[in-house]
CSV table of C-alpha atoms in Angstrom, one decimal:
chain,number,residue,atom,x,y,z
A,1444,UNK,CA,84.4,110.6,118.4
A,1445,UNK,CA,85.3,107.3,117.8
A,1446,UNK,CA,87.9,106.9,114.6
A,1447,UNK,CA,91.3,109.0,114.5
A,1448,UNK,CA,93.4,109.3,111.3
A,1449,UNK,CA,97.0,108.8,111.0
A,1450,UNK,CA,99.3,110.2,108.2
A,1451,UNK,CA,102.3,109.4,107.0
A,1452,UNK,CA,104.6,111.0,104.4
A,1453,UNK,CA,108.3,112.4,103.9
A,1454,UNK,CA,108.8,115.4,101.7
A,1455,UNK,CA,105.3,115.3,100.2
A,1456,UNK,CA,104.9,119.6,99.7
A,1457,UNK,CA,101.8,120.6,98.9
A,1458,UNK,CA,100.2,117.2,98.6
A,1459,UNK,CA,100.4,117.1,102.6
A,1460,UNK,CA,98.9,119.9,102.9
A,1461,UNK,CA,96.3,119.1,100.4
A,1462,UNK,CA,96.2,115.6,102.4
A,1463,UNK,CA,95.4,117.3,105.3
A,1464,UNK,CA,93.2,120.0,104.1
A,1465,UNK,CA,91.0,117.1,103.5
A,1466,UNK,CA,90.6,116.2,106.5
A,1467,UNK,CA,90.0,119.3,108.3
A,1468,UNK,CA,86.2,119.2,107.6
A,1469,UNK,CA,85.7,116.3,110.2
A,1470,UNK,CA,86.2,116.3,114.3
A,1471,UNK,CA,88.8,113.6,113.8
A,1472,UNK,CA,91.7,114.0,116.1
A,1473,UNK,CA,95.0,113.7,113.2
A,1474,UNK,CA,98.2,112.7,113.8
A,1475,UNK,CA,101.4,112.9,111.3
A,1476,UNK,CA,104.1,111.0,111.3
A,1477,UNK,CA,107.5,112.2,109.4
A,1478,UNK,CA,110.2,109.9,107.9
A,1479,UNK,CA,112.8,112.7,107.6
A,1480,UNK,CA,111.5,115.0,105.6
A,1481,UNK,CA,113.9,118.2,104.3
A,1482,UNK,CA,111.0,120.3,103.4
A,1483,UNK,CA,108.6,122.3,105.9
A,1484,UNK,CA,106.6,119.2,106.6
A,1485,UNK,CA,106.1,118.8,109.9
A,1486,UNK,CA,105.6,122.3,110.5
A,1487,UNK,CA,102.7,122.5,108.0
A,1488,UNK,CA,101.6,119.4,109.7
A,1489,UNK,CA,101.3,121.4,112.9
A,1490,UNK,CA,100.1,124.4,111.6
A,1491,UNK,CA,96.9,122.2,109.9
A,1492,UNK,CA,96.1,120.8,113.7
A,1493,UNK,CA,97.5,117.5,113.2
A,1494,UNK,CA,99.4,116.2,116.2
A,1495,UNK,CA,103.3,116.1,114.5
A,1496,UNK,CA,105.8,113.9,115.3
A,1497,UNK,CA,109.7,113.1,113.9
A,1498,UNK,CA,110.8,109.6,113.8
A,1499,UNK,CA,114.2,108.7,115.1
A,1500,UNK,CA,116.5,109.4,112.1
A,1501,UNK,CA,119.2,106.6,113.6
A,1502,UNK,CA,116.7,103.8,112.4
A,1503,UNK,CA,115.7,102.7,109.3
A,1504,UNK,CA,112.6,104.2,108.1
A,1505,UNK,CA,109.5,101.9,106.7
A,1506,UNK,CA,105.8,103.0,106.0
A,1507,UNK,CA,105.0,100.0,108.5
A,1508,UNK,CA,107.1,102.3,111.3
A,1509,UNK,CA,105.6,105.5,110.6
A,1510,UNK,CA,101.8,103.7,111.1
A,1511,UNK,CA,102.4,102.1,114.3
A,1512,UNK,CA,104.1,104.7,115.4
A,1513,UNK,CA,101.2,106.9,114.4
A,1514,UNK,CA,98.7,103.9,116.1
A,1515,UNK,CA,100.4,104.6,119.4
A,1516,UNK,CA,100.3,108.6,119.9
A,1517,UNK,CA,96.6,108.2,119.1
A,1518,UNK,CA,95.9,105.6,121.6
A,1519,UNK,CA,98.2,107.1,124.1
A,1520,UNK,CA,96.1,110.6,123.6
A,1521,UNK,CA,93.0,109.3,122.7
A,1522,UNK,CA,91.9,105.8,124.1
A,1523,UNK,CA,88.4,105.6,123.8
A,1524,UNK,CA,88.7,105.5,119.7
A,1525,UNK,CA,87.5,102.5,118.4
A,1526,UNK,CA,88.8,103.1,114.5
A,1527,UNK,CA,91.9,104.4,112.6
A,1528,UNK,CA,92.1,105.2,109.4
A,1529,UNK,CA,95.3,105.1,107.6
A,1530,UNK,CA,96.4,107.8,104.8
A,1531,UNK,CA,99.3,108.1,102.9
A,1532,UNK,CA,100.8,111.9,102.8
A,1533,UNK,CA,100.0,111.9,98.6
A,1534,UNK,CA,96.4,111.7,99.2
A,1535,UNK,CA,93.4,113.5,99.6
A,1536,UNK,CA,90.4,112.1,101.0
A,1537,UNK,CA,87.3,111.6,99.8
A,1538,UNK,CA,84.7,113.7,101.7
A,1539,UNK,CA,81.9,111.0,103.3
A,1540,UNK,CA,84.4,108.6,103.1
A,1541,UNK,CA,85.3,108.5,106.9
A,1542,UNK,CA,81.4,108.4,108.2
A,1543,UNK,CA,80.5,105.6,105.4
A,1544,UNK,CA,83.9,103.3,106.5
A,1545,UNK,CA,82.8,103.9,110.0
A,1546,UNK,CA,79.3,103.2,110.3
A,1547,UNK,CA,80.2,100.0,108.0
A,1548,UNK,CA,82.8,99.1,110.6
A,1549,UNK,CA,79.8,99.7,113.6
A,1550,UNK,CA,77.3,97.4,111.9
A,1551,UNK,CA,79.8,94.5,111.0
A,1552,UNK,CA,81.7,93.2,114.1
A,1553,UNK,CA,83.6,90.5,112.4
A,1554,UNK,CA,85.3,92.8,110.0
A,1555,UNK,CA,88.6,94.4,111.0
A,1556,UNK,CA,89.4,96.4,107.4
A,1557,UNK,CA,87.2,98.5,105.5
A,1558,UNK,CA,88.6,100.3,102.3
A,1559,UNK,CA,86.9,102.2,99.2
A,1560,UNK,CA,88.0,103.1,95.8
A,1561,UNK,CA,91.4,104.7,95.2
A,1562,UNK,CA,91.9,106.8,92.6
A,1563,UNK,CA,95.0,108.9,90.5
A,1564,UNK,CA,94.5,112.6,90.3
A,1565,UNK,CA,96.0,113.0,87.2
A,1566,UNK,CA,95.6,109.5,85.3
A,1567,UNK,CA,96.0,111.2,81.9
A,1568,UNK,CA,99.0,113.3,83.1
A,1569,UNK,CA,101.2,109.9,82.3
A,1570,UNK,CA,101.0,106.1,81.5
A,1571,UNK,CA,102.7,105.7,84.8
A,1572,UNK,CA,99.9,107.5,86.4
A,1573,UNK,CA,97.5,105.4,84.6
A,1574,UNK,CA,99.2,102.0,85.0
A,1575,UNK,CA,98.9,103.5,89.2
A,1576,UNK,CA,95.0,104.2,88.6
A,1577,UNK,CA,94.3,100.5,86.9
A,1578,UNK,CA,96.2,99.1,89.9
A,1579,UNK,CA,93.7,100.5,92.2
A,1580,UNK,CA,91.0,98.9,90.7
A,1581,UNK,CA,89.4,96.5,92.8
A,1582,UNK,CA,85.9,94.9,92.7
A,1583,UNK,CA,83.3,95.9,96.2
A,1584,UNK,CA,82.8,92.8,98.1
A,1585,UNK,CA,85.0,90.6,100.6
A,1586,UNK,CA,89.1,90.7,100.3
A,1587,UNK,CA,92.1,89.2,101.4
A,1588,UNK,CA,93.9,92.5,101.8
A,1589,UNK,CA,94.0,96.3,101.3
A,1590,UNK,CA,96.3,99.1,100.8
A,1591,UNK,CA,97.8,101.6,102.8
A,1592,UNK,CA,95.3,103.8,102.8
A,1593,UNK,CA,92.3,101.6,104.9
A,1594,UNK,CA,90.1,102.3,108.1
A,1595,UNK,CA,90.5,99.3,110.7
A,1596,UNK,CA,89.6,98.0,113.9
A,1597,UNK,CA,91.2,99.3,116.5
A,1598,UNK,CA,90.8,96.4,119.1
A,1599,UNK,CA,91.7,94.1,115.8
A,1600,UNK,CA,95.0,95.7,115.1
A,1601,UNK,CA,96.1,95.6,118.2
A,1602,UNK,CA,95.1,91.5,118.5
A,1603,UNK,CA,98.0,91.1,115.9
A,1604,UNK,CA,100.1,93.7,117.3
A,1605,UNK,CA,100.0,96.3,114.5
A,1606,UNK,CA,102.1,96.1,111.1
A,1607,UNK,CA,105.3,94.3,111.1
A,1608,UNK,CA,108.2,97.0,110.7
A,1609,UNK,CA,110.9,94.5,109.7
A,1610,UNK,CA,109.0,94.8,106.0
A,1611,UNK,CA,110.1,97.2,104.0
A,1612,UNK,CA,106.8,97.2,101.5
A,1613,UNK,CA,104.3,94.9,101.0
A,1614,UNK,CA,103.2,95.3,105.2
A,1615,UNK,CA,99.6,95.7,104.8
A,1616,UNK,CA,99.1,92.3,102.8
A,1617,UNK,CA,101.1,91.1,105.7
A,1618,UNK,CA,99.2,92.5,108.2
A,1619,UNK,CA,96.0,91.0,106.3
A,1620,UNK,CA,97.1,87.7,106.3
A,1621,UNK,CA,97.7,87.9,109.8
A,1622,UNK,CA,94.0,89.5,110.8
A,1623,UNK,CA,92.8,86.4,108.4
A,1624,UNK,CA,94.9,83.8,110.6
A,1625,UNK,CA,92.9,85.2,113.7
A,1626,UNK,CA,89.3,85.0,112.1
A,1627,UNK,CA,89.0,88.8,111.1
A,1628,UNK,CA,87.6,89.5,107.9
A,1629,UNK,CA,88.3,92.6,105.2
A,1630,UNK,CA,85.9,94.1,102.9
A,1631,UNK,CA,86.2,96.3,100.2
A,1632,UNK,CA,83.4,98.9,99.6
A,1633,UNK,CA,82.3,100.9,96.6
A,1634,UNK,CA,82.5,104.0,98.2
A,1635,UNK,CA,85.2,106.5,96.3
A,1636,UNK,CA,87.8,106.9,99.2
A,1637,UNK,CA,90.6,108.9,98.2
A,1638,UNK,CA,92.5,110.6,95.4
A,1639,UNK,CA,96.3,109.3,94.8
A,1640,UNK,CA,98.9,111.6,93.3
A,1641,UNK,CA,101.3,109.2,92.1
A,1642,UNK,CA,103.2,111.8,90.2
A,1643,UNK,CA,105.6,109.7,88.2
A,1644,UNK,CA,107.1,111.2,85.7
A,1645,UNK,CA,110.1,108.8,84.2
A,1646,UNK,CA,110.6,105.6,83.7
A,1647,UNK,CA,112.8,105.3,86.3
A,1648,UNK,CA,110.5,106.0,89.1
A,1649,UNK,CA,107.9,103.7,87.6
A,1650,UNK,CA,111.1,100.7,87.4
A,1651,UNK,CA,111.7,101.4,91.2
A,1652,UNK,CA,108.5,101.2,92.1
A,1653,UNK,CA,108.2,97.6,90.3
A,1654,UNK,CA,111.1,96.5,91.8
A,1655,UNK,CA,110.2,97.5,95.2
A,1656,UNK,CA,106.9,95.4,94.8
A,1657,UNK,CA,109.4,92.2,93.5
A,1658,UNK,CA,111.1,93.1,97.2
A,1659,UNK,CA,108.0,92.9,98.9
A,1660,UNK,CA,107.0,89.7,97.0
A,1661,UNK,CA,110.5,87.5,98.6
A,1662,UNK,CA,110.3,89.6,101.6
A,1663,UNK,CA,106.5,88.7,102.6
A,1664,UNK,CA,107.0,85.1,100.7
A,1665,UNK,CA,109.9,84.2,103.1
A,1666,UNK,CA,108.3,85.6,106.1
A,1667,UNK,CA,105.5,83.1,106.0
A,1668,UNK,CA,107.0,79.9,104.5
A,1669,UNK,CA,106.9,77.6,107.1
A,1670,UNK,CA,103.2,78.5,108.0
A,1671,UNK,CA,101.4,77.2,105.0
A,1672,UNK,CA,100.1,80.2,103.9
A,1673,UNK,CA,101.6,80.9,100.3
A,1674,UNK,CA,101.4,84.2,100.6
A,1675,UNK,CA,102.3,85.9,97.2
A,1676,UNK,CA,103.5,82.7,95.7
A,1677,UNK,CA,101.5,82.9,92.8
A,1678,UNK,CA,102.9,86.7,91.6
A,1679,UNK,CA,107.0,85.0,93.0
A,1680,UNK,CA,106.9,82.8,90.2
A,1681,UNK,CA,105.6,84.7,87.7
A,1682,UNK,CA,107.8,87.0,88.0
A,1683,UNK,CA,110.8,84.4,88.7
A,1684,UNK,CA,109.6,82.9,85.2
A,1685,UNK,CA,109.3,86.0,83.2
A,1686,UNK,CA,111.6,88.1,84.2
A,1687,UNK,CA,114.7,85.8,85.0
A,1688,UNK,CA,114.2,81.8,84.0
A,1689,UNK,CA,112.6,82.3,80.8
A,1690,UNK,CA,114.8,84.8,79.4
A,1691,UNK,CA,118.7,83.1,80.6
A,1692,UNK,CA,116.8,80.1,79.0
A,1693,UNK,CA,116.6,82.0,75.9
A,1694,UNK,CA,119.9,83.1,76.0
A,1695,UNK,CA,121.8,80.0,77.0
A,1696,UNK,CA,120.0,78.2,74.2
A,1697,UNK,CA,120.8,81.1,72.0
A,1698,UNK,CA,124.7,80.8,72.8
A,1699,UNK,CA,124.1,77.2,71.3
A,1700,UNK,CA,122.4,78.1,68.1
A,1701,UNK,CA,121.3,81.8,66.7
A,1702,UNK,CA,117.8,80.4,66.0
A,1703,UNK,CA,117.0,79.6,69.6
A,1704,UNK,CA,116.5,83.8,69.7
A,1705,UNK,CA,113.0,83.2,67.9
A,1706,UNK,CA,112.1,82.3,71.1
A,1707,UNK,CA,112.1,85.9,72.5
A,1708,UNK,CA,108.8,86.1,70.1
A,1709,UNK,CA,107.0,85.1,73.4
A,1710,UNK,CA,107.3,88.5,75.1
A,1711,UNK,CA,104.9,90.2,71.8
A,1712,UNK,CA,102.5,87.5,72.4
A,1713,UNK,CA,102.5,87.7,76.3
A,1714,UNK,CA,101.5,91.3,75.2
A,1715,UNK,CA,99.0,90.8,72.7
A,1716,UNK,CA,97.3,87.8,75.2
A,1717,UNK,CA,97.5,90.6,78.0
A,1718,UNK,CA,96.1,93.3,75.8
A,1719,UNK,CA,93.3,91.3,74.7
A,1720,UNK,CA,92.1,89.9,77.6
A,1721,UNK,CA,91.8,93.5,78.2
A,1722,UNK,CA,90.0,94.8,75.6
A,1723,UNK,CA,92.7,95.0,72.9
A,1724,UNK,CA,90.3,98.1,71.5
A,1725,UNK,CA,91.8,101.0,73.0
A,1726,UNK,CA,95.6,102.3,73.6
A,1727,UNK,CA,95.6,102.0,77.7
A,1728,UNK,CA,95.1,98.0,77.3
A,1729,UNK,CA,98.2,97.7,75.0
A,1730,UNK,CA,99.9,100.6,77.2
A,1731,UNK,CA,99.2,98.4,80.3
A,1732,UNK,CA,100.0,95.0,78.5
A,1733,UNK,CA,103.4,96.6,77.3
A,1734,UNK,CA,104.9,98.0,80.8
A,1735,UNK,CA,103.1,94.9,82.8
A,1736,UNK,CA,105.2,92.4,80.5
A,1737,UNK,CA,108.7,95.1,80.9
A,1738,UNK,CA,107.6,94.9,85.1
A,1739,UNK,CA,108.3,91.3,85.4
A,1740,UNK,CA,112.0,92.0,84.5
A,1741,UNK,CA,112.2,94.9,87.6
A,1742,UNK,CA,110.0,92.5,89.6
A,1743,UNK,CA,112.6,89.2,89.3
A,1744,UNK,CA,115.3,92.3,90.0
A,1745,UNK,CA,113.8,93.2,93.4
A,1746,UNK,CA,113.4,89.6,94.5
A,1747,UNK,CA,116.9,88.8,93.7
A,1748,UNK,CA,117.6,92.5,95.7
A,1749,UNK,CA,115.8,90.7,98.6
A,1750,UNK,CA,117.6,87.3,98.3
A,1751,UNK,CA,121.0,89.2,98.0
A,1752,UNK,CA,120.0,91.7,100.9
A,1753,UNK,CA,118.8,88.3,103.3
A,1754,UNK,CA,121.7,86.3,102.8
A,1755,UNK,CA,124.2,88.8,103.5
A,1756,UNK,CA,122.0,90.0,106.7
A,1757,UNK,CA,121.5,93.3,106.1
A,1758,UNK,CA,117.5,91.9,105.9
A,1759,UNK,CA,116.1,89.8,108.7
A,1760,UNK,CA,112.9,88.3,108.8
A,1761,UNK,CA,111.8,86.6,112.2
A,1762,UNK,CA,108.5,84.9,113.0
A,1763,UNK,CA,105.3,87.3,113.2
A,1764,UNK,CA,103.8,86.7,117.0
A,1765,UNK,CA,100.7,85.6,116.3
């Protein structure tokens, strides 16, 4: 036995116990971790055989708490383990998955991350599903980072002392960046891994879900500035320039002169250039091109969230040990 699985989730119903269901046809010791859920979560978690434990409801709760939490029951009750592999509670797992991520992981020692392909249950169900499902698409080969769901190193998370739980998303980036800076490599295989259930349904959920990855973008940005490492920079001021300078430009020269609002034109033809490079011949380019243009408005939002939220304190970032 040498990889254990840790799962995280808060009031995920039935796709827990799907999640876990999943992983019942390995020898993998499980443990779940529970951001306080209302539902019957931890005791399905318990009746499955995972190993089920609560987090302290008096501090904040982040995805990057729940894992190392998770990473520390199962070294505390299992030490010899030389591999973890991380699931979110909306996931099912691929079956093979676990034996081809871990024999990769035994026959390169200079890796740390290993992760497959990730893909939406339902893409058709809705174009938020689908925008999910093109997210995950990633080519095979080496990375720079991975998602939440990922097998790693045991002895290499614990040389960069696991995730950073100040970070409220964008943590396993982070944690990449920081397996990079100590000479560990990630690589992303072909393998299918796991199945997502994004469930979106409205707009809404979609906007918050953009605007938490404009959080993540200042959050992880600031974290690293004086290192050298850009981290994210590229994404900051795209979003910064779409979705906040361009558009008070627009306006203020608009406030001058009415014709100045011809300028607002560029948005369609950011579409159409997005669409295109795409493959403007089928409906999920221009579906994609449409909401990826609209994201950059909910991703300047959540930086300026973050900015708000770290100069009034109630967000503080200190210096990852390295």
């Amino acid at each position: 036995m040498k990889t254990g699985i840790v799962v995280i989730g808060r009031n995920e119903g039935q796709r827990l116990v799907a999640c876990l269901h999943s992983l019942r046809h390995g020898m993998h010791p499980v443990v779940y971790v529970d951001s306080g859920s209302s539902d019957n979560s931890l005791y399905q978690a318990d009746s499955l055989g995972a190993d089920a434990i609560a987090l302290d409801m008096s501090i904040p709760f982040t995805a990057a708490r729940a894992r190392n939490a998770g990473f520390r029951r199962l070294n505390e009750k299992w030490p010899s383990l030389q591999f973890v592999q991380f699931v979110d509670g909306d996931c099912i797992v691929v079956d093979g998955w676990l034996a081809a991520a871990e024999l990769f992981l035994l026959d390169k020692s200079e890796f740390a991350v290993t992760c497959g392909r990730l893909k939406e249950v339902h893409p058709d169900a809705t174009v938020y599903n689908q925008l999910c499902d093109i997210e995950w698409e990633s080519p095979a080969g080496e990375s720079i980072q991975c998602g939440g769901v990922a097998m790693m190193r045991i002895s290499a998370l614990t040389d960069v002392c696991g995730f950073n739980e100040q970070l409220i998303a964008g943590e396993e980036p982070e944690l990449c960046l920081r397996l990079r800076e100590k000479g560990w490599r990630i690589w992303r295989l072909q393998n299918p891994m796991a199945l997502h259930d994004a469930d979106i349904k409205r707009f809404g959920q979609w906007w918050k879900r953009m605007l938490r990855g404009g959080f993540a973008y200042g959050a992880v940005f600031m974290l690293h500035i004086n290192s050298g490492k850009k981290i994210w920079f590229t994404e900051l001021i795209r979003a910064i320039f779409w979705g906040l300078t361009l558009p008070l430009a627009i306006l203020t020269l608009s406030a001058l002169h009415t014709s100045w609002a011809a300028l607002f034109l560029v948005y369609p033809l950011q579409v159409i250039r997005i669409a295109t490079r795409r493959g403007a011949s089928n409906l999920v380019s221009w579906q994609y091109a449409v909401f990826m243009t609209i994201g950059k408005f909910a991703e300047a939002a959540g930086i300026l969230k973050f900015l708000f939220f770290h100069m009034t304190k109630k967000v503080t970032l200190s210096t990852v040990q390295r």
